[in-house]
mmCIF file of C-alpha atoms in Angstrom:
data_model
loop_
_atom_site.group_PDB
_atom_site.id
_atom_site.type_symbol
_atom_site.label_atom_id
_atom_site.label_comp_id
_atom_site.label_asym_id
_atom_site.label_seq_id
_atom_site.Cartn_x
_atom_site.Cartn_y
_atom_site.Cartn_z
ATOM 1 C CA MET A 70 -0.330 0.083 0.118
ATOM 2 C CA THR A 71 2.786 2.473 0.524
ATOM 3 C CA ARG A 72 4.833 3.810 -2.209
ATOM 4 C CA HIS A 73 8.562 4.201 -2.087
ATOM 5 C CA LEU A 74 8.554 4.336 1.759
ATOM 6 C CA GLN A 75 12.113 4.526 3.256
ATOM 7 C CA ARG A 76 12.700 4.465 6.961
ATOM 8 C CA ASP A 77 15.897 5.153 8.583
ATOM 9 C CA ILE A 78 15.242 4.042 12.139
ATOM 10 C CA TYR A 79 18.013 4.399 14.480
ATOM 11 C CA ARG A 80 18.736 4.860 18.167
ATOM 12 C CA SER A 81 19.267 7.840 20.140
ATOM 13 C CA GLY A 82 19.448 7.253 23.620
ATOM 14 C CA CYS A 83 16.517 5.170 24.896
ATOM 15 C CA SER A 84 14.168 6.474 22.000
ATOM 16 C CA LEU A 85 13.923 5.863 18.347
ATOM 17 C CA ARG A 86 13.528 8.498 15.531
ATOM 18 C CA ILE A 87 11.917 7.940 12.319
ATOM 19 C CA GLN A 88 13.182 10.011 8.982
ATOM 20 C CA HIS A 89 10.862 9.333 5.746
ATOM 21 C CA ASN A 90 9.856 11.137 2.755
ATOM 22 C CA SER A 91 7.263 9.163 1.667
ATOM 23 C CA THR A 92 3.391 8.617 1.600
ATOM 24 C CA HIS A 93 0.962 5.943 3.198
ATOM 25 C CA SER A 94 -2.832 4.896 2.291
ATOM 26 C CA GLN A 95 -5.529 6.255 4.004
ATOM 27 C CA GLY A 96 -9.165 6.330 4.061
ATOM 28 C CA THR A 97 -11.294 9.450 4.076
ATOM 29 C CA PHE A 98 -15.082 10.433 3.717
ATOM 30 C CA SER A 99 -15.317 13.221 0.845
ATOM 31 C CA HIS A 100 -18.661 13.828 2.837
ATOM 32 C CA VAL A 101 -20.940 11.989 4.562
ATOM 33 C CA GLY A 102 -24.456 10.513 3.427
ATOM 34 C CA SER A 103 -23.146 6.926 2.124
ATOM 35 C CA TYR A 104 -20.550 4.781 2.957
ATOM 36 C CA LYS A 105 -19.784 4.857 -0.954
ATOM 37 C CA ASN A 106 -18.161 8.181 -0.461
ATOM 38 C CA LEU A 107 -15.360 6.561 1.177
ATOM 39 C CA VAL A 108 -12.102 7.240 -0.913
ATOM 40 C CA SER A 109 -8.609 5.896 -0.662
ATOM 41 C CA GLY A 110 -5.649 8.291 -1.230
ATOM 42 C CA GLU A 111 -2.171 8.922 -0.493
ATOM 43 C CA PHE A 112 -0.965 10.943 2.484
ATOM 44 C CA PRO A 113 2.408 12.322 4.046
ATOM 45 C CA LEU A 114 3.378 9.924 7.099
ATOM 46 C CA PRO A 115 2.430 11.326 10.411
ATOM 47 C CA LYS A 116 4.949 13.530 12.226
ATOM 48 C CA LEU A 117 6.272 11.830 15.503
ATOM 49 C CA ARG A 118 6.297 14.350 18.116
ATOM 50 C CA ALA A 119 8.023 13.677 21.403
ATOM 51 C CA ASN A 120 5.226 12.096 23.167
ATOM 52 C CA ASP A 121 4.045 10.057 20.551
ATOM 53 C CA VAL A 122 3.998 6.534 19.447
ATOM 54 C CA LEU A 123 3.880 5.689 15.459
ATOM 55 C CA VAL A 124 1.735 2.406 14.981
ATOM 56 C CA LYS A 125 1.660 0.390 11.935
ATOM 57 C CA VAL A 126 -1.922 -0.726 11.763
ATOM 58 C CA HIS A 127 -2.500 -4.358 10.895
ATOM 59 C CA ALA A 128 -6.258 -4.732 11.225
ATOM 60 C CA VAL A 129 -9.246 -2.194 11.310
ATOM 61 C CA SER A 130 -12.778 -3.489 12.381
ATOM 62 C CA LEU A 131 -16.072 -2.258 11.392
ATOM 63 C CA GLN A 132 -18.547 -1.033 13.968
ATOM 64 C CA TYR A 133 -22.467 -0.007 13.404
ATOM 65 C CA ARG A 134 -21.252 3.294 14.803
ATOM 66 C CA ASP A 135 -19.156 3.565 11.521
ATOM 67 C CA LEU A 136 -21.829 3.247 9.653
ATOM 68 C CA MET A 137 -23.993 5.399 11.130
ATOM 69 C CA ILE A 138 -21.183 8.212 11.017
ATOM 70 C CA ALA A 139 -20.855 7.443 6.944
ATOM 71 C CA SER A 140 -24.842 7.809 6.707
ATOM 72 C CA GLY A 141 -24.842 10.954 8.606
ATOM 73 C CA THR A 142 -26.982 9.808 11.242
ATOM 74 C CA TYR A 143 -24.604 9.764 14.153
ATOM 75 C CA SER A 144 -25.533 12.565 16.776
ATOM 76 C CA ALA A 145 -22.276 13.941 17.564
ATOM 77 C CA LYS A 146 -20.487 16.545 15.355
ATOM 78 C CA THR A 147 -17.663 14.626 13.326
ATOM 79 C CA LEU A 148 -14.470 16.314 11.180
ATOM 80 C CA GLU A 149 -14.548 17.160 7.545
ATOM 81 C CA ASN A 150 -12.647 14.675 5.400
ATOM 82 C CA LEU A 151 -12.855 11.981 8.392
ATOM 83 C CA VAL A 152 -10.492 9.206 8.406
ATOM 84 C CA PRO A 153 -13.276 6.636 9.797
ATOM 85 C CA CYS A 154 -13.040 3.651 12.066
ATOM 86 C CA SER A 155 -12.176 3.424 15.844
ATOM 87 C CA ASP A 156 -11.073 -0.246 16.442
ATOM 88 C CA MET A 157 -7.546 -1.249 15.390
ATOM 89 C CA ALA A 158 -4.711 -3.895 16.001
ATOM 90 C CA GLY A 159 -1.222 -2.875 15.204
ATOM 91 C CA GLU A 160 2.424 -2.787 16.110
ATOM 92 C CA ILE A 161 4.789 -0.035 17.157
ATOM 93 C CA ILE A 162 7.399 0.911 15.017
ATOM 94 C CA ALA A 163 8.829 3.828 16.674
ATOM 95 C CA VAL A 164 8.647 5.694 19.775
ATOM 96 C CA GLY A 165 9.031 9.786 20.449
ATOM 97 C CA GLU A 166 11.899 10.706 22.683
ATOM 98 C CA GLU A 167 9.933 11.391 26.032
ATOM 99 C CA VAL A 168 8.077 8.043 25.788
ATOM 100 C CA LYS A 169 8.236 5.800 28.383
ATOM 101 C CA GLY A 170 6.467 2.244 29.144
ATOM 102 C CA TRP A 171 6.347 1.735 25.225
ATOM 103 C CA LYS A 172 8.826 -0.027 23.148
ATOM 104 C CA VAL A 173 9.181 -0.620 19.071
ATOM 105 C CA SER A 174 7.512 -4.104 18.386
ATOM 106 C CA HIS A 175 5.054 -3.966 21.126
ATOM 107 C CA ARG A 176 1.653 -5.009 19.810
ATOM 108 C CA VAL A 177 -1.075 -2.419 20.780
ATOM 109 C CA CYS A 178 -4.803 -1.633 20.125
ATOM 110 C CA ALA A 179 -6.536 1.734 20.087
ATOM 111 C CA ASN A 180 -8.584 2.887 23.114
ATOM 112 C CA PHE A 181 -12.184 4.568 21.812
ATOM 113 C CA SER A 182 -10.994 8.051 23.302
ATOM 114 C CA THR A 183 -7.599 8.164 23.351
ATOM 115 C CA ASP A 184 -7.471 10.540 26.221
ATOM 116 C CA HIS A 185 -9.716 8.361 28.455
ATOM 117 C CA ILE A 186 -7.198 6.855 30.524
ATOM 118 C CA HIS A 187 -9.126 6.414 33.801
ATOM 119 C CA GLY A 188 -12.382 7.348 35.584
ATOM 120 C CA PRO A 189 -15.591 9.165 33.935
ATOM 121 C CA THR A 190 -15.577 10.631 30.848
ATOM 122 C CA THR A 191 -15.521 14.613 29.933
ATOM 123 C CA PRO A 192 -16.462 16.628 26.789
ATOM 124 C CA GLN A 193 -12.793 16.825 26.136
ATOM 125 C CA ILE A 194 -12.130 13.477 26.523
ATOM 126 C CA GLN A 195 -14.898 12.500 24.045
ATOM 127 C CA GLY A 196 -13.434 14.961 21.704
ATOM 128 C CA THR A 197 -10.502 12.251 20.922
ATOM 129 C CA SER A 198 -13.247 9.733 20.215
ATOM 130 C CA LEU A 199 -11.594 7.800 17.016
ATOM 131 C CA GLY A 200 -13.455 8.023 13.728
ATOM 132 C CA GLY A 201 -15.901 10.735 14.558
ATOM 133 C CA GLN A 202 -14.875 13.717 16.731
ATOM 134 C CA ALA A 203 -11.314 12.836 15.931
ATOM 135 C CA HIS A 204 -9.822 11.112 12.927
ATOM 136 C CA GLY A 205 -9.899 7.331 13.112
ATOM 137 C CA VAL A 206 -7.666 4.143 12.299
ATOM 138 C CA LEU A 207 -8.771 3.167 8.418
ATOM 139 C CA THR A 208 -4.840 4.229 7.953
ATOM 140 C CA GLN A 209 -1.861 2.149 7.449
ATOM 141 C CA TYR A 210 0.116 4.298 9.678
ATOM 142 C CA ARG A 211 -1.069 6.355 12.763
ATOM 143 C CA THR A 212 0.589 8.317 15.851
ATOM 144 C CA PHE A 213 -1.174 7.942 19.202
ATOM 145 C CA PRO A 214 -0.344 9.782 22.532
ATOM 146 C CA ALA A 215 1.732 7.924 24.788
ATOM 147 C CA HIS A 216 0.150 8.556 28.175
ATOM 148 C CA ALA A 217 3.367 8.043 30.548
ATOM 149 C CA GLY A 218 1.167 9.047 33.735
ATOM 150 C CA ASP A 219 0.256 12.074 35.731
ATOM 151 C CA TYR A 220 1.154 15.790 35.765
ATOM 152 C CA VAL A 221 2.691 16.640 38.779
ATOM 153 C CA LEU A 222 3.487 20.399 39.835
ATOM 154 C CA VAL A 223 6.274 21.081 41.921
ATOM 155 C CA LEU A 224 6.483 24.694 43.440
ATOM 156 C CA GLY A 225 9.696 26.124 44.239
ATOM 157 C CA THR A 226 13.357 23.999 43.983
ATOM 158 C CA GLY A 227 13.592 23.669 48.129
ATOM 159 C CA GLY A 228 14.362 20.256 49.571
ATOM 160 C CA VAL A 229 10.840 18.988 49.731
ATOM 161 C CA SER A 230 9.718 19.886 46.202
ATOM 162 C CA ILE A 231 13.168 18.392 45.030
ATOM 163 C CA PHE A 232 12.370 15.110 46.710
ATOM 164 C CA GLY A 233 9.017 15.344 45.263
ATOM 165 C CA LEU A 234 10.040 16.033 41.710
ATOM 166 C CA GLN A 235 12.587 13.059 42.069
ATOM 167 C CA PHE A 236 9.577 10.660 43.139
ATOM 168 C CA ALA A 237 7.416 11.952 40.555
ATOM 169 C CA VAL A 238 9.644 11.375 37.801
ATOM 170 C CA ALA A 239 10.791 8.063 39.320
ATOM 171 C CA SER A 240 7.021 6.902 39.140
ATOM 172 C CA GLY A 241 7.001 7.888 35.411
ATOM 173 C CA ALA A 242 4.940 11.392 35.867
ATOM 174 C CA THR A 243 5.394 14.393 33.859
ATOM 175 C CA VAL A 244 6.927 17.362 36.198
ATOM 176 C CA ILE A 245 6.198 21.015 35.918
ATOM 177 C CA ALA A 246 8.617 22.776 38.123
ATOM 178 C CA THR A 247 8.346 26.563 39.381
ATOM 179 C CA SER A 248 11.248 28.599 40.724
ATOM 180 C CA SER A 249 12.120 32.362 40.867
ATOM 181 C CA SER A 250 15.644 31.336 39.474
ATOM 182 C CA ASP A 251 16.251 30.274 36.061
ATOM 183 C CA GLU A 252 19.669 28.559 37.353
ATOM 184 C CA LYS A 253 17.495 26.630 39.746
ATOM 185 C CA LEU A 254 15.234 25.596 37.211
ATOM 186 C CA LYS A 255 18.341 24.257 34.836
ATOM 187 C CA ILE A 256 18.924 21.668 37.994
ATOM 188 C CA ALA A 257 15.212 20.879 37.874
ATOM 189 C CA ALA A 258 15.478 20.098 34.509
ATOM 190 C CA LYS A 259 18.487 17.940 35.056
ATOM 191 C CA LEU A 260 16.536 15.979 37.537
ATOM 192 C CA GLY A 261 13.755 15.100 34.943
ATOM 193 C CA ALA A 262 11.439 18.209 35.056
ATOM 194 C CA LYS A 263 10.228 18.568 31.396
ATOM 195 C CA HIS A 264 8.279 21.883 32.125
ATOM 196 C CA LEU A 265 9.839 24.609 33.535
ATOM 197 C CA ILE A 266 8.337 28.108 34.933
ATOM 198 C CA ASN A 267 9.932 31.102 36.349
ATOM 199 C CA TYR A 268 6.967 32.615 38.479
ATOM 200 C CA ARG A 269 8.925 35.906 38.599
ATOM 201 C CA LYS A 270 8.929 36.255 35.041
ATOM 202 C CA THR A 271 5.479 34.407 34.877
ATOM 203 C CA PRO A 272 3.480 35.520 37.866
ATOM 204 C CA ASN A 273 0.563 33.972 36.240
ATOM 205 C CA TRP A 274 1.794 30.806 36.106
ATOM 206 C CA ASP A 275 -1.380 28.835 36.887
ATOM 207 C CA GLU A 276 -2.197 30.122 33.555
ATOM 208 C CA GLU A 277 0.822 28.330 32.052
ATOM 209 C CA VAL A 278 0.252 25.075 33.887
ATOM 210 C CA ASN A 279 -3.172 24.836 32.193
ATOM 211 C CA LYS A 280 -1.583 25.744 28.778
ATOM 212 C CA ILE A 281 0.955 22.963 29.464
ATOM 213 C CA THR A 282 -1.870 20.208 30.218
ATOM 214 C CA ASN A 283 -4.065 21.780 27.333
ATOM 215 C CA GLY A 284 -6.375 22.859 29.590
ATOM 216 C CA ALA A 285 -6.652 19.772 32.006
ATOM 217 C CA GLY A 286 -4.691 20.677 34.653
ATOM 218 C CA VAL A 287 -2.286 18.532 36.688
ATOM 219 C CA ASP A 288 -3.149 15.375 39.075
ATOM 220 C CA HIS A 289 -0.935 16.053 41.770
ATOM 221 C CA ILE A 290 0.693 19.642 43.237
ATOM 222 C CA ILE A 291 3.216 20.009 46.056
ATOM 223 C CA GLU A 292 1.977 23.098 47.874
ATOM 224 C CA VAL A 293 4.876 24.462 49.638
ATOM 225 C CA GLY A 294 4.009 28.101 49.844
ATOM 226 C CA GLY A 295 0.424 28.378 51.408
ATOM 227 C CA GLY A 296 0.153 31.792 49.787
ATOM 228 C CA THR A 297 0.035 30.414 46.393
ATOM 229 C CA LEU A 298 -3.004 27.939 47.344
ATOM 230 C CA SER A 299 -5.489 30.027 44.984
ATOM 231 C CA GLN A 300 -3.285 29.503 42.156
ATOM 232 C CA SER A 301 -2.769 25.942 42.954
ATOM 233 C CA ILE A 302 -6.408 25.129 42.952
ATOM 234 C CA ASN A 303 -6.698 26.898 39.316
ATOM 235 C CA SER A 304 -3.762 24.381 38.487
ATOM 236 C CA ALA A 305 -5.521 21.234 39.652
ATOM 237 C CA ARG A 306 -7.255 18.804 37.313
ATOM 238 C CA MET A 307 -11.099 19.014 37.690
ATOM 239 C CA GLY A 308 -12.643 16.297 39.481
ATOM 240 C CA TYR A 309 -9.046 14.620 40.034
ATOM 241 C CA GLY A 310 -6.473 17.020 41.365
ATOM 242 C CA SER A 311 -4.843 16.797 44.744
ATOM 243 C CA ILE A 312 -2.745 19.515 46.228
ATOM 244 C CA HIS A 313 -0.390 18.274 49.051
ATOM 245 C CA ILE A 314 0.040 21.140 51.334
ATOM 246 C CA ILE A 315 3.578 20.466 52.924
ATOM 247 C CA GLY A 316 4.661 23.913 53.616
ATOM 248 C CA HIS A 317 3.824 27.689 54.289
ATOM 249 C CA VAL A 318 6.823 29.756 53.059
ATOM 250 C CA ALA A 319 4.417 32.267 51.317
ATOM 251 C CA LEU A 320 1.796 33.325 53.228
ATOM 252 C CA GLU A 321 1.187 37.107 52.748
ATOM 253 C CA HIS A 322 -1.643 36.706 50.144
ATOM 254 C CA GLU A 323 -3.775 33.873 52.250
ATOM 255 C CA ASP A 324 -5.085 33.440 55.556
ATOM 256 C CA PRO A 325 -2.364 31.569 57.515
ATOM 257 C CA ASN A 326 -4.868 30.460 59.954
ATOM 258 C CA ILE A 327 -6.190 28.115 57.149
ATOM 259 C CA VAL A 328 -3.205 26.821 55.974
ATOM 260 C CA PHE A 329 -1.597 26.130 59.559
ATOM 261 C CA ARG A 330 -4.646 24.076 60.695
ATOM 262 C CA VAL A 331 -4.921 22.208 57.452
ATOM 263 C CA ILE A 332 -1.187 21.169 58.114
ATOM 264 C CA ARG A 333 -1.560 20.391 61.624
ATOM 265 C CA LYS A 334 -4.442 18.268 61.210
ATOM 266 C CA ALA A 335 -3.294 16.510 58.282
ATOM 267 C CA VAL A 336 -6.743 16.944 56.833
ATOM 268 C CA THR A 337 -7.767 16.263 53.260
ATOM 269 C CA LEU A 338 -10.012 18.998 51.844
ATOM 270 C CA ARG A 339 -12.685 17.848 48.694
ATOM 271 C CA GLY A 340 -14.622 20.046 47.019
ATOM 272 C CA ILE A 341 -18.215 18.524 46.165
ATOM 273 C CA LEU A 342 -19.509 19.307 42.774
ATOM 274 C CA ILE A 343 -22.126 16.451 42.150
ATOM 275 C CA GLY A 344 -22.361 12.921 42.513
ATOM 276 C CA SER A 345 -22.751 9.802 40.664
ATOM 277 C CA VAL A 346 -25.453 7.168 41.280
ATOM 278 C CA SER A 347 -22.880 4.978 42.566
ATOM 279 C CA GLN A 348 -21.382 7.524 44.796
#
């Protein structure tokens, strides 16, 4: 199916990079209304990003949902020139530089919504549903995000924060570190932090955290300031975010009594929005 495909795969540390100058076959709907509108064409091979895996698709299955999408009766909004189908089995042929836990030759299948890792779904997660809200798997090669673990935000570069950074990296999490010093941020990077924020240069660092996580927020925050609690809440992932208050070195903008009492009693504060039937 692929014409003149040339790959030069070579090792670079623990990752594999792929160079190519070719195309691959892919099915798309020119417009909805009938499955007969499906056309096959040649498209550039997908680019491999640092947190992606490149998969060679070996098999694709058809579902009734695919027929609904083709006929235009599916309720959710779909993409133009859609690549259909959600279910596939394949093999990883290359991994991005920051990918952990996945290797070349691993056999894989696609999750229906690529960002639905655990817990209940959200509108953002539903937007990653293959073959409908997102391009699907009726293609010869496709990249998928390699979800390596949670996002962890560590505030500052003191002993506690650095300790938390090292534990988070060892567990496979993606770490965001803040500091007022670019030199200290360089140390955090050497220890494994992937994203660095100088809060002197970026005082609204909570907004930057949300940009890094594509609006989702982080799963865990090592909160050592106390006075940064409001921004930590803004940075936390809705429904899952945990703020671990272990310090009070910056209390000028918050009520110290609240922070001190939370630490002394080691209490867990949980915001209640709505509950599910099981709860």
